[in-house]
Amino acid sequence: MANSIMLMGTSSHVGKSIITTALCRIFHQEGRKVVPFKAQNMALNSYVTKDGKEMGRAQVAQAEAAGLEPMVDMNPVLLKPTGNSCSQVVLNGKAIGNMSAREYHKGYSLKAFGAVTEALERLQKNFDTLVIEGAGSPAEVNLKANDIVNMRVAKHLNAPVLLIADIDRGGALASLVGTLELLDEDERALVKGLIINKFRGDVTLLTPAVDFLEQKTGKPVLGIVPHIEDMGIDDEDSVSLDDKVVEQDQPQADLHIAVIQTPKISNFTDFDSLAAEPDVSLYYVKRVEDLGEPDLILLPGSKNTTEDLLHLRECGLEEVIREKVAGGTPLWGICGGYQMLGQKIADPLHTESANDEVAGLGYLPMETTFAAEKLTSQVQADCVQLNFLGREITGKGLYGYEIHTGETKFDGAPAHPFQIIDRSNESVNIAEGLTCQIDGQGQVTGTYIHGIFDHDDFRRQILNALRARKGLGDLPIQRSVRQEKERAYNRLASVVRASLDMEKLAEIMGERP
């Protein structure tokens, strides 16, 4: 039977995912067969596995830290909010339909727990250590009876629990004490230690607080983890975008790239590799006045494409984007953003919203019709004919993934910049994406391939084309996405290992007498 440790929090966004990631890398460095697990995720940032299944991105980062290929058993239930207290339910990597919060929590969640226990059984057979992440808080009394991600999992495995609080937001001591107070006695007994996260300053000043917590709760404080700047690890939730806003007039950046932040933005990690470039200032835009003078505008994916498109129209962002494109600013769309660039988006089955049909931005000669089935696949593509700002962009073996609903049809003989050569490990020859010059002014490009900018050489070619347009010289490849991630995981592991009482953790996990 595999050993396990479970990380729960006093609330959302306290650092459960990051500390889970850290422990995965620490145990991997120790030579263990370690695997991450989260029973149920709620996020718009998702990923597609090699076998074409959908899972939350947090477990993808944790899998990478553990030296593993992501697989859906790590996250058997994924909820993707669609709006109006409704979510698409993804079970074992496949969408099974939309449910209201009441329908899911009152009627379906306990049924989904069967998939959770089956996934856990498979993982226990194949790994020696499970690092399990909870969600939100285990003390939400209104949700507790049907909760399948926190104490129900801990009880099922009899897993020891570490409770995490975020001291950066304030009230950490009260939240730890209050959470424990709201747990049932048997649940409280499973909590074996406390962690204070995101601390800034002199840790010795917290000694009285640690003494108080241990005396008040009877639980040991395993450590105080400092606030870590620029971790370089994928974020799961769009709430983290509030920490990513960069002023568009940052003087030290040669290039300024604006990402339009729609209400249902998804897979914004597509742009993290761009943001990490030393000559790039990448910022997220919610309002017209925040757009500034970007060198490139990006339209991201969306879980509700037609509603987000109407939002652009209503808030004035569509008009200002048109002004920029007319002035020569290039515009790229990824997935839902790509669909928005066409002539029309139809949703006859109302798979995303109540809108039957919405006019697109009209830049690209294509129309998209949503269907019941979602395409989820990993792909490999070549860049075959992309003239970007007067430069021929090339690229072989660009890896990424598709995750979208709908079929896109094209008018005439459009220029497809990419050719998919492998889809879900099958050789194919599929023209992909579209690019168009708008009346000799700005250039508009779209693709369904998530992660297209993660290819180091392709990304640098795009950025150098933008630099040339501003009269700046080319730069060589500045960063390797893969190497940067490895460094980030190792750095995180080093900080957390130094911050926690690892001997006490081993004792809690039953690995020390």
XYZ file of C-alpha atoms in Angstrom:
513
model
C 0.000 0.000 0.000
C 1.352 3.410 -0.996
C 2.152 6.017 1.622
C 0.199 9.240 1.302
C 0.123 12.820 2.495
C -2.752 15.234 1.855
C -2.552 19.027 1.597
C -5.636 21.029 2.552
C -6.102 24.750 2.991
C -8.010 27.169 5.133
C -9.373 28.641 1.884
C -8.729 28.742 -1.839
C -5.480 30.174 -3.215
C -3.395 29.590 -0.071
C -0.732 27.595 -1.926
C -1.956 23.993 -1.783
C -1.078 23.355 -5.431
C 2.404 24.814 -5.086
C 3.325 22.913 -1.918
C 1.917 19.732 -3.478
C 4.173 20.406 -6.469
C 7.139 20.972 -4.165
C 6.614 17.678 -2.320
C 6.275 15.832 -5.630
C 9.680 17.160 -6.724
C 11.269 16.504 -3.302
C 10.072 12.889 -3.240
C 11.071 12.445 -6.902
C 14.563 13.682 -6.043
C 14.658 11.064 -3.272
C 14.025 8.347 -5.839
C 10.446 7.549 -4.920
C 7.692 6.583 -7.347
C 5.564 9.559 -6.388
C 2.308 10.640 -8.013
C 0.072 13.711 -7.482
C -3.683 13.451 -7.082
C -6.658 15.774 -6.823
C -10.094 14.204 -6.851
C -11.920 17.206 -8.268
C -10.673 20.376 -9.872
C -12.635 23.497 -10.760
C -10.684 25.480 -13.331
C -10.806 26.824 -16.871
C -7.121 26.054 -17.369
C -7.002 22.491 -18.610
C -4.679 20.163 -20.476
C -5.009 17.230 -22.851
C -3.152 13.991 -22.120
C -1.479 11.794 -24.727
C -4.579 9.601 -24.887
C -6.817 12.617 -25.569
C -8.289 13.136 -22.110
C -8.799 16.409 -20.297
C -7.454 17.256 -16.847
C -6.588 20.248 -14.680
C -3.293 22.031 -15.267
C -2.247 22.013 -11.612
C -1.835 18.247 -11.712
C 0.099 18.582 -14.976
C 2.690 20.757 -13.221
C 2.745 18.332 -10.304
C 3.225 15.393 -12.670
C 6.147 17.182 -14.333
C 7.663 17.818 -10.910
C 7.276 14.104 -10.151
C 8.962 13.153 -13.428
C 5.752 11.714 -14.884
C 3.681 12.007 -18.033
C 0.328 13.582 -16.998
C -2.571 11.101 -16.888
C -6.218 11.599 -16.061
C -6.133 9.325 -12.988
C -4.328 12.228 -11.313
C -7.523 14.324 -11.671
C -10.586 12.163 -12.423
C -13.169 14.968 -12.011
C -12.834 18.394 -13.613
C -15.452 21.145 -13.428
C -15.178 23.930 -16.016
C -17.413 26.909 -15.138
C -19.591 28.096 -18.018
C -21.426 30.867 -16.168
C -24.672 31.315 -14.222
C -23.628 28.830 -11.495
C -23.183 26.145 -14.128
C -20.192 24.005 -15.076
C -19.240 21.481 -17.692
C -18.503 18.212 -15.910
C -15.498 16.256 -17.178
C -15.342 12.712 -15.794
C -12.301 10.534 -16.395
C -11.141 13.021 -19.003
C -14.344 13.214 -21.069
C -17.073 15.850 -20.925
C -20.408 14.354 -19.884
C -22.515 17.535 -19.973
C -23.311 20.777 -18.181
C -24.792 20.853 -14.687
C -25.907 23.583 -12.347
C -24.116 23.849 -9.018
C -27.204 22.422 -7.315
C -27.503 19.515 -9.756
C -23.876 18.597 -9.279
C -23.498 19.024 -5.528
C -26.897 17.641 -4.584
C -27.238 14.883 -7.125
C -24.093 13.891 -8.971
C -20.940 14.474 -6.913
C -21.285 11.353 -4.769
C -21.774 9.281 -7.936
C -18.571 10.766 -9.303
C -16.756 9.646 -6.164
C -16.762 6.139 -7.627
C -14.394 7.379 -10.340
C -12.256 8.943 -7.615
C -11.849 5.714 -5.644
C -11.147 3.702 -8.803
C -8.409 6.145 -9.827
C -6.904 6.004 -6.334
C -6.868 2.219 -6.426
C -4.937 2.220 -9.705
C -2.447 4.790 -8.429
C -1.856 2.889 -5.197
C -0.961 -0.214 -7.190
C 1.580 1.587 -9.370
C 3.207 4.129 -7.036
C 4.733 4.110 -3.580
C 3.868 7.691 -2.561
C 0.699 9.740 -3.163
C 0.721 13.521 -2.675
C -2.916 14.575 -2.585
C -4.323 18.065 -2.935
C -7.638 19.197 -1.506
C -9.788 22.073 -2.761
C -10.923 25.252 -1.086
C -11.487 24.525 2.581
C -12.569 21.274 4.253
C -14.702 23.303 6.647
C -17.353 24.566 4.206
C -20.308 23.296 6.215
C -22.833 23.967 3.430
C -20.934 21.744 0.964
C -19.447 19.173 3.293
C -22.110 16.460 2.973
C -21.463 16.070 -0.755
C -17.813 17.109 -0.909
C -15.646 14.520 -2.689
C -12.266 16.263 -2.718
C -11.326 16.963 0.903
C -12.069 14.899 4.014
C -13.942 12.188 2.123
C -10.695 11.379 0.314
C -8.616 11.615 3.506
C -10.974 9.247 5.298
C -11.056 6.823 2.375
C -7.266 6.500 2.486
C -6.806 7.250 6.190
C -4.336 9.825 4.865
C -2.558 12.244 7.211
C -3.445 15.868 6.437
C -1.370 19.036 6.530
C -3.438 22.222 6.848
C -2.060 25.309 5.052
C -2.789 28.993 5.700
C -1.698 32.009 3.660
C -0.225 34.582 6.030
C 0.231 37.117 3.214
C -3.514 37.760 3.077
C -3.799 38.122 6.881
C -5.730 36.226 9.529
C -3.673 33.049 9.178
C -3.780 32.092 12.849
C -7.520 32.617 13.130
C -8.152 30.701 9.901
C -6.122 27.698 11.100
C -7.786 27.617 14.509
C -11.232 28.253 13.041
C -10.899 25.578 10.352
C -9.883 22.963 12.913
C -12.762 24.018 15.162
C -15.287 23.488 12.367
C -14.067 19.979 11.536
C -15.650 16.906 13.067
C -13.594 15.151 15.730
C -12.547 12.280 13.452
C -11.591 14.754 10.717
C -9.602 16.877 13.149
C -7.702 13.762 14.197
C -6.511 13.278 10.605
C -4.853 16.721 10.608
C -1.293 15.964 11.678
C 0.385 19.287 11.105
C 0.087 22.955 10.119
C 1.975 25.018 7.513
C 2.147 28.804 7.316
C 2.696 29.859 3.709
C 3.793 32.994 1.811
C 5.583 34.671 4.728
C 7.566 37.856 4.096
C 10.186 39.090 6.571
C 12.040 37.807 9.612
C 10.737 34.330 10.424
C 11.903 34.560 14.041
C 9.205 37.171 14.632
C 6.638 34.397 14.195
C 7.914 32.308 17.114
C 5.164 33.494 19.506
C 2.532 32.713 16.857
C 3.922 29.211 16.317
C 3.973 28.559 20.066
C 0.377 29.780 20.343
C -0.824 27.603 17.464
C 0.783 24.457 18.815
C -0.598 25.050 22.302
C -4.072 26.032 21.086
C -4.531 23.272 18.528
C -2.281 20.490 19.749
C -0.919 20.248 16.206
C 2.745 20.794 15.271
C 3.674 23.608 12.921
C 5.831 21.859 10.333
C 7.241 25.037 8.934
C 6.911 28.550 7.598
C 7.296 28.766 3.821
C 8.434 32.150 2.491
C 6.740 34.057 -0.278
C 8.472 32.974 -3.505
C 8.748 35.575 -6.240
C 8.613 34.596 -9.932
C 8.147 30.886 -9.384
C 7.830 30.120 -13.110
C 5.237 27.405 -12.540
C 1.905 27.219 -14.399
C -1.066 28.730 -12.586
C -4.362 26.909 -12.429
C -6.912 29.638 -11.837
C -7.555 32.973 -13.510
C -7.556 34.628 -10.057
C -3.753 34.517 -10.392
C -3.965 36.916 -13.350
C -4.365 39.748 -10.849
C -0.734 39.086 -9.912
C 0.409 39.072 -13.550
C -0.659 42.512 -14.696
C 2.356 44.409 -15.989
C 2.222 48.067 -16.915
C 2.189 48.401 -20.692
C 4.519 51.395 -20.564
C 7.241 49.548 -18.667
C 10.295 51.358 -20.058
C 12.777 48.472 -19.909
C 10.772 46.203 -22.225
C 11.399 46.349 -25.966
C 8.088 44.669 -26.831
C 4.626 45.091 -25.318
C 2.092 42.291 -25.744
C -1.524 42.661 -24.637
C -3.706 39.669 -23.762
C -7.421 40.446 -23.774
C -8.769 39.129 -20.463
C -12.373 38.096 -21.102
C -14.660 36.964 -18.248
C -14.362 33.275 -19.242
C -10.707 33.285 -20.273
C -9.187 29.812 -20.355
C -5.743 28.316 -20.896
C -3.969 31.624 -20.341
C -0.825 29.570 -19.678
C -0.483 29.634 -23.480
C 1.233 32.993 -22.992
C 3.500 32.305 -20.007
C 6.471 31.530 -22.265
C 6.060 34.920 -23.946
C 5.797 36.687 -20.606
C 9.057 35.081 -19.449
C 11.077 36.576 -22.311
C 13.439 39.327 -21.116
C 12.515 41.711 -23.932
C 8.734 41.331 -23.436
C 6.253 43.122 -21.207
C 3.073 41.033 -21.341
C -0.032 42.369 -19.648
C -3.713 41.453 -19.337
C -6.399 43.882 -20.439
C -9.937 44.083 -19.048
C -10.794 47.670 -19.974
C -10.395 49.886 -23.048
C -8.171 52.332 -21.196
C -5.712 49.575 -20.267
C -4.856 48.509 -23.840
C -2.181 51.124 -24.427
C 0.019 50.770 -27.512
C 0.818 47.062 -27.807
C 3.065 45.573 -30.450
C 0.861 42.465 -30.537
C -2.671 41.721 -29.316
C -3.627 38.190 -28.244
C -7.165 36.825 -28.003
C -7.061 33.799 -25.667
C -9.234 30.721 -25.373
C -12.641 30.909 -23.717
C -15.020 28.514 -22.025
C -17.928 30.587 -23.336
C -16.799 31.998 -26.661
C -19.983 33.732 -27.793
C -20.585 35.389 -24.416
C -16.982 36.588 -24.278
C -17.279 37.918 -27.829
C -20.425 39.842 -26.886
C -18.577 41.146 -23.830
C -15.832 42.585 -26.083
C -18.556 44.289 -28.087
C -20.399 45.710 -25.086
C -17.387 46.997 -23.156
C -15.825 48.739 -26.162
C -12.789 46.493 -26.503
C -13.852 45.304 -29.957
C -13.836 48.862 -31.270
C -10.409 49.700 -29.879
C -8.960 46.394 -31.134
C -10.237 47.278 -34.615
C -8.555 50.657 -34.360
C -5.240 49.050 -33.462
C -5.448 46.477 -36.262
C -6.317 49.223 -38.749
C -3.198 51.008 -37.560
C -1.035 47.957 -38.237
C -0.986 46.103 -34.914
C -0.984 42.338 -35.493
C -3.723 40.270 -33.810
C -3.507 36.573 -32.887
C -6.298 34.338 -31.648
C -5.888 30.978 -29.922
C -8.762 28.463 -29.835
C -11.853 30.449 -28.761
C -10.024 33.632 -29.706
C -9.410 32.101 -33.138
C -13.125 31.356 -33.529
C -13.928 34.980 -32.669
C -11.815 36.170 -35.618
C -14.157 34.532 -38.149
C -17.372 35.699 -39.755
C -19.815 33.889 -37.517
C -20.107 31.520 -34.546
C -23.228 29.342 -34.412
C -24.346 27.318 -31.404
C -27.527 25.514 -32.516
C -27.350 22.954 -29.686
C -26.604 25.637 -27.077
C -23.515 23.770 -25.932
C -22.000 26.940 -24.424
C -24.777 29.492 -24.092
C -28.316 30.449 -25.099
C -27.007 32.324 -28.154
C -28.038 30.667 -31.423
C -25.592 32.683 -33.473
C -23.192 35.572 -32.959
C -21.389 37.608 -35.613
C -17.622 37.276 -35.356
C -15.023 39.998 -35.689
C -15.053 39.293 -39.433
C -11.313 39.226 -40.053
C -10.891 35.640 -41.251
C -12.924 33.890 -44.014
C -14.381 31.142 -41.827
C -17.427 30.177 -39.794
C -17.608 27.943 -36.727
C -20.538 25.791 -35.624
C -20.444 24.307 -32.147
C -21.242 20.607 -31.770
C -21.931 18.280 -28.863
C -18.582 16.496 -29.110
C -15.360 18.138 -27.936
C -12.070 17.551 -29.743
C -9.265 16.822 -27.274
C -5.924 15.682 -28.643
C -2.209 16.257 -28.454
C -0.751 17.328 -31.784
C 2.510 17.876 -33.564
C 2.558 20.443 -36.360
C 4.860 22.111 -38.852
C 4.730 25.806 -39.685
C 4.420 25.657 -43.476
C 3.358 29.101 -44.741
C 3.352 31.919 -42.255
C 4.525 35.296 -43.484
C 4.459 37.404 -40.346
C 5.219 41.098 -40.737
C 7.263 40.407 -43.867
C 9.194 37.467 -42.456
C 8.796 33.817 -43.358
C 8.319 31.981 -40.064
C 9.372 28.337 -40.035
C 9.080 25.525 -37.516
C 9.164 21.754 -37.462
C 7.608 19.507 -34.838
C 5.717 22.156 -32.881
C 4.060 20.320 -29.993
C 0.749 21.420 -28.512
C -2.799 20.302 -27.914
C -6.316 20.946 -29.175
C -9.276 21.304 -26.859
C -12.321 22.840 -28.489
C -15.931 22.337 -29.446
C -17.091 23.048 -32.957
C -16.247 22.630 -36.618
C -14.676 25.495 -38.535
C -15.282 25.798 -42.285
C -13.372 28.104 -44.608
C -14.329 30.152 -47.653
C -12.188 30.171 -50.768
C -8.562 29.021 -50.646
C -7.248 30.552 -47.426
C -3.633 30.465 -46.250
C -3.243 27.836 -43.527
C -0.025 28.557 -41.643
C 0.272 25.157 -39.954
C 0.086 21.507 -40.967
C -0.786 18.972 -38.275
C 1.353 15.904 -38.903
C 0.476 13.890 -35.792
C -2.734 13.822 -33.790
C -3.006 11.539 -30.744
C -0.030 9.461 -31.967
C -1.540 8.921 -35.431
C 0.081 10.318 -38.570
C -2.212 12.840 -40.282
C -1.979 15.652 -42.817
C -4.390 18.385 -41.729
C -4.200 22.055 -42.673
C -4.598 24.163 -39.532
C -5.068 27.785 -38.598
C -5.534 30.836 -40.773
C -3.710 34.063 -41.480
C -4.888 37.096 -43.392
C -3.604 40.553 -44.271
C -6.297 43.149 -43.565
C -6.402 45.678 -46.417
C -2.647 46.045 -46.352
C -2.790 47.081 -42.689
C -2.627 44.812 -39.661
C -2.182 41.065 -39.905
C -4.596 38.633 -38.235
C -3.676 35.028 -37.412
C -5.495 32.257 -35.602
C -4.895 28.664 -34.548
C -6.505 25.939 -32.456
C -3.117 24.762 -31.150
C -2.573 25.525 -27.478
C 1.070 25.823 -26.468
C 2.216 27.016 -29.886
C 4.430 29.682 -28.288
C 6.190 27.161 -26.037
C 8.456 26.164 -28.944
C 11.598 28.217 -28.286
C 12.704 28.867 -31.881
C 9.184 29.588 -33.187
C 8.517 32.007 -30.333
C 11.776 33.863 -30.919
C 11.050 34.180 -34.662
C 7.708 35.837 -33.875
C 9.311 38.182 -31.355
C 12.156 39.070 -33.726
C 9.609 39.960 -36.418
C 8.005 42.336 -33.910
C 11.440 43.729 -33.019
C 12.310 44.332 -36.684
C 9.060 46.243 -37.145
C 10.261 48.618 -34.399
C 13.742 48.928 -35.882
C 15.335 46.673 -33.275
C 17.866 43.964 -34.003
C 17.188 40.250 -33.749
C 17.983 38.368 -30.560
C 19.000 34.703 -30.309
C 16.852 32.272 -28.324
C 16.773 33.660 -24.793
C 15.030 30.903 -22.846
C 14.266 27.197 -22.964
C 10.761 26.515 -21.656
C 11.660 22.972 -20.606
C 14.876 23.935 -18.828
C 13.192 26.889 -17.134
C 10.491 24.604 -15.756
C 13.042 22.142 -14.404
C 14.920 24.957 -12.691
C 11.667 26.276 -11.252
C 10.676 22.882 -9.813
C 14.128 22.386 -8.297
C 14.147 25.888 -6.821
C 10.700 25.384 -5.323
C 11.730 22.038 -3.843
C 14.846 23.583 -2.319
C 12.894 26.393 -0.638
C 10.165 24.122 0.729
C 12.616 21.444 1.897
C 14.541 24.085 3.849
C 11.313 25.487 5.310
C 9.637 22.293 6.525
C 10.610 19.834 9.223
C 11.181 16.926 6.841
C 11.922 14.508 9.702
C 8.558 15.319 11.240
C 6.880 14.936 7.853
C 8.426 11.486 7.449
C 7.149 10.554 10.901
C 3.651 11.778 10.020
C 3.726 9.654 6.857
C 4.692 6.607 8.898
C 8.233 6.456 7.558
C 10.018 7.046 10.874
C 9.544 5.221 14.184
